[in-house]
CSV table of C-alpha atoms in Angstrom, one decimal:
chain,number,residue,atom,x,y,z
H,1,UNK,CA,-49.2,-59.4,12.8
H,2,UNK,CA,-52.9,-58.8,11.9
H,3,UNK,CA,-54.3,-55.5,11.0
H,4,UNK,CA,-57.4,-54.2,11.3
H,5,UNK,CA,-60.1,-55.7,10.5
H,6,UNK,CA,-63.3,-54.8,9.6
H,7,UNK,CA,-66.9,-56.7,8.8
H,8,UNK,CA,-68.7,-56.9,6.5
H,9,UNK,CA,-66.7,-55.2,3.5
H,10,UNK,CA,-69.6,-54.3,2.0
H,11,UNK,CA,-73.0,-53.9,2.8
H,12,UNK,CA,-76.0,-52.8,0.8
H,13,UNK,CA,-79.4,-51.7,2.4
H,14,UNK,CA,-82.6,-50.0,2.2
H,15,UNK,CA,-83.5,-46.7,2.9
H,16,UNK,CA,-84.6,-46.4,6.9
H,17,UNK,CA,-83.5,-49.7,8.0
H,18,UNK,CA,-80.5,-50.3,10.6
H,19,UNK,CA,-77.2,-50.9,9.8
H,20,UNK,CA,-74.1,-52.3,12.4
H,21,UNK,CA,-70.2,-52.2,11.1
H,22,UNK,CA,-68.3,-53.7,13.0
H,23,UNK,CA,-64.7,-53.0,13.6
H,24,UNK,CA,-61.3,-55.4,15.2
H,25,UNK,CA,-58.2,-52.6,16.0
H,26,UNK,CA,-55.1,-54.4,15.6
H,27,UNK,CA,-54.1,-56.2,19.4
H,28,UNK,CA,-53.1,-53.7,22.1
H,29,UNK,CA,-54.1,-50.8,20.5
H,30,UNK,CA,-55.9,-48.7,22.9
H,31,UNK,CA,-56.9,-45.4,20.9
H,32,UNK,CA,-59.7,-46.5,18.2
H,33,UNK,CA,-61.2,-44.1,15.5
H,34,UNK,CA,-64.3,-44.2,13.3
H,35,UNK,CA,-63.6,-42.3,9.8
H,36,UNK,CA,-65.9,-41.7,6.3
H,37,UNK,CA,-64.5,-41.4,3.2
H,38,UNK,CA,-66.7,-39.8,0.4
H,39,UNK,CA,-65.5,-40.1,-3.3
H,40,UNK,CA,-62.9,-37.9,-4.3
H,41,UNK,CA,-62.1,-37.4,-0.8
H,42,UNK,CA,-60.0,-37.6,2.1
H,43,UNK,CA,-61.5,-39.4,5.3
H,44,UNK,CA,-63.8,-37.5,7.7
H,45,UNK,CA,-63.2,-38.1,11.1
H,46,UNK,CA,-66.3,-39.5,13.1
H,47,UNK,CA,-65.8,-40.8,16.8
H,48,UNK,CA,-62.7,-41.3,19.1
H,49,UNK,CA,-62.8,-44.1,21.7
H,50,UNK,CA,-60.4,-44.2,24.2
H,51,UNK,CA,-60.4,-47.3,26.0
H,52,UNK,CA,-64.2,-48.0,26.1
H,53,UNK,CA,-65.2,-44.6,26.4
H,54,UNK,CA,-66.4,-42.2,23.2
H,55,UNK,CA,-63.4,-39.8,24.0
H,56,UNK,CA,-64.8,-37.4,21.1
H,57,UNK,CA,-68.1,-37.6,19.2
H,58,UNK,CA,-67.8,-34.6,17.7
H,59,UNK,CA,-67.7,-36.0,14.4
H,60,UNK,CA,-70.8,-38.0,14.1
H,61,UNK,CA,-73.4,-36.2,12.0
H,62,UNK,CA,-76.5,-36.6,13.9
H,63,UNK,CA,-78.2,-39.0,16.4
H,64,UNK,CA,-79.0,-41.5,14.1
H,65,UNK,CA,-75.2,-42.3,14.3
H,66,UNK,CA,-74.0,-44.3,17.6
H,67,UNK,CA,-71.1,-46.6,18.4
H,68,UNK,CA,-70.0,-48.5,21.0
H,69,UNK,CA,-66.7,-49.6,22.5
H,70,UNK,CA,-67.6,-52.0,25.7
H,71,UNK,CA,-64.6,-54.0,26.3
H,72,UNK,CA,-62.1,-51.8,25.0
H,73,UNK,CA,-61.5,-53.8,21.6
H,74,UNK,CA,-63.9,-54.6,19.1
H,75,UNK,CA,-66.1,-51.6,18.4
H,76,UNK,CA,-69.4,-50.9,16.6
H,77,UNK,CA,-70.6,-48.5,14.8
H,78,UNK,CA,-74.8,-48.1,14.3
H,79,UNK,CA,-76.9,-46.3,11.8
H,80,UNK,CA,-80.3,-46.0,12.1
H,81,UNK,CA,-82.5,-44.8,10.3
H,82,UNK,CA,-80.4,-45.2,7.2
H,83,UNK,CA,-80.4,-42.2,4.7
H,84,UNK,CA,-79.4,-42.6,0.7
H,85,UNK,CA,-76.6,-39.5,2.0
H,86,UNK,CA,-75.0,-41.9,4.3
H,87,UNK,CA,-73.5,-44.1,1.5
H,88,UNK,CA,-69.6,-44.2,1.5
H,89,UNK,CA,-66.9,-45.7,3.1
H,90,UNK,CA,-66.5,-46.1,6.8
H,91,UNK,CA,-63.0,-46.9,7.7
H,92,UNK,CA,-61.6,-47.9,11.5
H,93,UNK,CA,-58.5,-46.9,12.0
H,94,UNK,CA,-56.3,-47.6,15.1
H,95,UNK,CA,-53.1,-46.7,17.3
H,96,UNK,CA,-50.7,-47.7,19.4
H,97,UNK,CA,-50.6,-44.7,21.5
H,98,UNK,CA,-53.0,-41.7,22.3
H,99,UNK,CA,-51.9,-38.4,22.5
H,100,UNK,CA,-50.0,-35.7,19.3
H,101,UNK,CA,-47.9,-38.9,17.8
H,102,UNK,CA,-50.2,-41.6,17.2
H,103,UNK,CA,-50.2,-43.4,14.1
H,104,UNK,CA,-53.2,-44.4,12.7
H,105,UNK,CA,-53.5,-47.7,10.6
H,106,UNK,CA,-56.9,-48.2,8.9
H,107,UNK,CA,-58.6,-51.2,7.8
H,108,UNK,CA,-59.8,-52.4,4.5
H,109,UNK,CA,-63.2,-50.1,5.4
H,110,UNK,CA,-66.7,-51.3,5.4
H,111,UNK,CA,-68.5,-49.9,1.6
H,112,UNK,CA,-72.2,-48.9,2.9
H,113,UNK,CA,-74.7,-48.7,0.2
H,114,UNK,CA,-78.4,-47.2,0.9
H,115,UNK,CA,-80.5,-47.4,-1.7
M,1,UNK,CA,-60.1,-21.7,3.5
M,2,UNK,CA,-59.8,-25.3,3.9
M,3,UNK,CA,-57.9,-26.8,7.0
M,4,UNK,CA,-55.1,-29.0,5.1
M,5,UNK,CA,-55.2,-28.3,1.1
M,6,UNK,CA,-53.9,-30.2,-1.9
M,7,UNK,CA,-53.3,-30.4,-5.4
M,8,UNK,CA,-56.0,-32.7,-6.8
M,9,UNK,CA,-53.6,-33.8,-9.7
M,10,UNK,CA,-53.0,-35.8,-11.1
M,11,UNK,CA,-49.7,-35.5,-10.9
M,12,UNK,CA,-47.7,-37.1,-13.9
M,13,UNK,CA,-44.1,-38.6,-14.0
M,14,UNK,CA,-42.2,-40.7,-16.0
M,15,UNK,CA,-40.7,-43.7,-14.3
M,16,UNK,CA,-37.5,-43.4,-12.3
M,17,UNK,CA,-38.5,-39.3,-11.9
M,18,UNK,CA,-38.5,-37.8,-8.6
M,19,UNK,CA,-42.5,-37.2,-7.4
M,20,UNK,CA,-43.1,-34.0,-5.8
M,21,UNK,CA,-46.2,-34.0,-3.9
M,22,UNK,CA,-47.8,-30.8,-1.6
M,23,UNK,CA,-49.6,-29.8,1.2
M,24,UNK,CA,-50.7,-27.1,3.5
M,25,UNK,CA,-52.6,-26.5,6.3
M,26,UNK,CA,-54.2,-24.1,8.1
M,27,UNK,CA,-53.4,-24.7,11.9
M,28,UNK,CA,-50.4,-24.1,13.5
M,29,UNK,CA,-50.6,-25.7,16.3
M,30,UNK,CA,-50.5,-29.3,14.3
M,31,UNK,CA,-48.0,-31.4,15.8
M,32,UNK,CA,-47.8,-34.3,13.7
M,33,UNK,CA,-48.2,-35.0,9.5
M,34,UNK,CA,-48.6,-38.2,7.9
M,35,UNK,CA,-48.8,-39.0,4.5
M,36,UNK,CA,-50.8,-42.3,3.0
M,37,UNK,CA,-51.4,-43.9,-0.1
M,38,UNK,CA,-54.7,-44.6,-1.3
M,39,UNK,CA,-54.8,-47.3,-4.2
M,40,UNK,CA,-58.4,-47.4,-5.8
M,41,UNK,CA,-60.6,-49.0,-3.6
M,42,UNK,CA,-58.5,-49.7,-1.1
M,43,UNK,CA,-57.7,-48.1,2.4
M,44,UNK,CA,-55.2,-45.7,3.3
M,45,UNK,CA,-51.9,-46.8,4.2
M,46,UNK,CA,-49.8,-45.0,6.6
M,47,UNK,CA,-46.7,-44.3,4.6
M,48,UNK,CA,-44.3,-42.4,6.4
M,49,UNK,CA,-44.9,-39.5,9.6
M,50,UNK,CA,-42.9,-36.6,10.7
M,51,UNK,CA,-43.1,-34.8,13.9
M,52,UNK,CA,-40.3,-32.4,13.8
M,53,UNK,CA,-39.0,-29.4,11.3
M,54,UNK,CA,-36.9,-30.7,8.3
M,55,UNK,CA,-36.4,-33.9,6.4
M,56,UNK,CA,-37.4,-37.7,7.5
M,57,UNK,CA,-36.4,-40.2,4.5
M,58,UNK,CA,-37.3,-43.9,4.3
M,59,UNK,CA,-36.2,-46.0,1.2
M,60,UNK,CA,-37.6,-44.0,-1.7
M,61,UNK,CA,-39.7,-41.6,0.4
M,62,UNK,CA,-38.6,-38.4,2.1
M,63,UNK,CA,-40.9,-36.3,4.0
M,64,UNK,CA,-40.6,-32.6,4.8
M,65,UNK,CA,-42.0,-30.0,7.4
M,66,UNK,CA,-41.8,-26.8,7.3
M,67,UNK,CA,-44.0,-25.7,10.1
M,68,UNK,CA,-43.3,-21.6,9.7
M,69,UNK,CA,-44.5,-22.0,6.0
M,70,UNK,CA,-47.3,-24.5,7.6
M,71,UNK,CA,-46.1,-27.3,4.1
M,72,UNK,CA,-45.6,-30.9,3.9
M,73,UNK,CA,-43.9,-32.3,1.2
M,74,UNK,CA,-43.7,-35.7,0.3
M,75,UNK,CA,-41.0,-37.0,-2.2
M,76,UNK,CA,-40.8,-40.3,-4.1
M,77,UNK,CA,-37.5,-41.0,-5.8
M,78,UNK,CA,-37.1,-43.2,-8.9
M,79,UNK,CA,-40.7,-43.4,-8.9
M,80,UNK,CA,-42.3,-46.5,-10.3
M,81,UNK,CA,-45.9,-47.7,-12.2
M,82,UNK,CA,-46.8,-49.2,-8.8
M,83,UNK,CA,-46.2,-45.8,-7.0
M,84,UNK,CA,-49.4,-44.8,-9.1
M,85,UNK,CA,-52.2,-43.9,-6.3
M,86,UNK,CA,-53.6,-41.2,-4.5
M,87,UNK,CA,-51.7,-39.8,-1.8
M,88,UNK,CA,-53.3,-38.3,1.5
M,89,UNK,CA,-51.6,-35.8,3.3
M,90,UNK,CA,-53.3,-35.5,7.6
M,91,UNK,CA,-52.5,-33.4,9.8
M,92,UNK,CA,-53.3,-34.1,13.5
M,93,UNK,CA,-55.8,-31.7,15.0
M,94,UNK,CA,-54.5,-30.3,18.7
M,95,UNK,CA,-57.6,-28.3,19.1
M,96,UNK,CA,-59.0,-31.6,20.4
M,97,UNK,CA,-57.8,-34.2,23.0
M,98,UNK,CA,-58.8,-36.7,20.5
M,99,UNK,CA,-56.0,-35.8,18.2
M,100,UNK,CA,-57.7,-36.9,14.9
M,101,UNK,CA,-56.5,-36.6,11.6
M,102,UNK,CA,-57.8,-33.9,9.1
M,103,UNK,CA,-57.3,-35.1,5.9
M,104,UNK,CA,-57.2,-33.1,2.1
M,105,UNK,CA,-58.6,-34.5,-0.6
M,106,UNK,CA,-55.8,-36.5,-2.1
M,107,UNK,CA,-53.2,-35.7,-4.7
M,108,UNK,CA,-53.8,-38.4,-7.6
M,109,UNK,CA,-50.3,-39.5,-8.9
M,110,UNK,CA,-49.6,-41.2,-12.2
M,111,UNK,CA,-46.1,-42.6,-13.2
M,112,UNK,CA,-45.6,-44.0,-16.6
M,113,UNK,CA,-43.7,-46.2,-17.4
């Protein structure tokens, strides 16, 4: 079946302008998570959504970071304000079930470039 | 201290060795470990989880947890060029209701051929 998906793969844009990354969990897959990935390392966990509610935010950096979740499928993640430090690799990753065993499977990520 | 630590590598092997790969972390009350493979510029893939004390094998890979030592080990057996990535080792945070990974930094792994 189809995986994650995840729009637009890459995306360049200029410092302080708006950015939205979209993300498709795989079908039926309730639990949905926003990571980063930095070079040389491991993914950085930035939002839960459970259902269509932001379960845990604790990840996002500041308030110039938002996402949204409103039908409980395709989700959206928003920068604003766009800073040259928020350049990496946002993944989506999703799972079947919520709770200690849930399996996350990622997409192909979404490269942000601010220059 | 970081919470789930590994080897940055890389990690060398000739083909058809066994691949020993390491990990620890820092929280006890992590409930479930899963290791992916990142090939360059790509996206993690979940290659095998373990929930439970001792070893999980699939094909080629086994998996061990050792939860009193707080290790997860991840072995690849007659190891082959493709195998040649970075592996993730994520470990599931309880602290939270969101149970999200925390991930180390990657072990690189080379197998020659």
């Amino acid at each position: 079946g189809a995986g994650v998906s995840q729009t637009p793969s890459n995306k360049v844009t200029e410092k302080g302008k708006y950015v939205e990354l979209r993300c498709d969990p795989i079908s039926g897959h309730t639990a949905l998570y926003w990571y980063r990935q930095s070079l040389g390392q491991g993914p950085e966990f930035l939002i839960y959504f459970q259902g269509t509610g932001a379960a845990d935010d604790s990840g996002l950096p500041n308030d110039r970071f938002f996402a949204v979740r409103p039908e409980g499928s395709v989700s959206t993640l928003k920068i604003q304000r766009t800073e040259r430090g928020d350049s990496a690799v946002y993944l989506c990753a999703s799972s079947p079930r919520e709770g200690a065993y849930n399996e996350q499977f990622f997409g192909p990520g979404t490269r942000l470039t601010v220059l | 201290q970081k919470e789930v630590e590994q080897n940055s590598g890389p990690l060398s092997v000739p083909e058809g060795a066994i691949a020993s790969l390491n990990c620890t972390y820092s929280d006890r009350g992590s409930q479930s470990f899963f290791w992916y493979r990142q090939y360059s510029g790509k996206s993690p893939e979940l290659i095998m989880f373990i929930y439970s004390n001792g070893d999980k094998e699939d094909g080629r890979f086994t998996a061990q947890l050792n939860k009193a030592s707080q290790y997860v080990s991840l072995l690849i057996r007659d190891s082959q060029p493709s195998d040649s990535a970075t592996y993730l080792c994520a470990v599931n945070s309880p602290k939270d209701s969101s149970y999200k990974l925390i991930f180390g930094s990657g072990t690189r792994l080379l197998v020659r051929p």
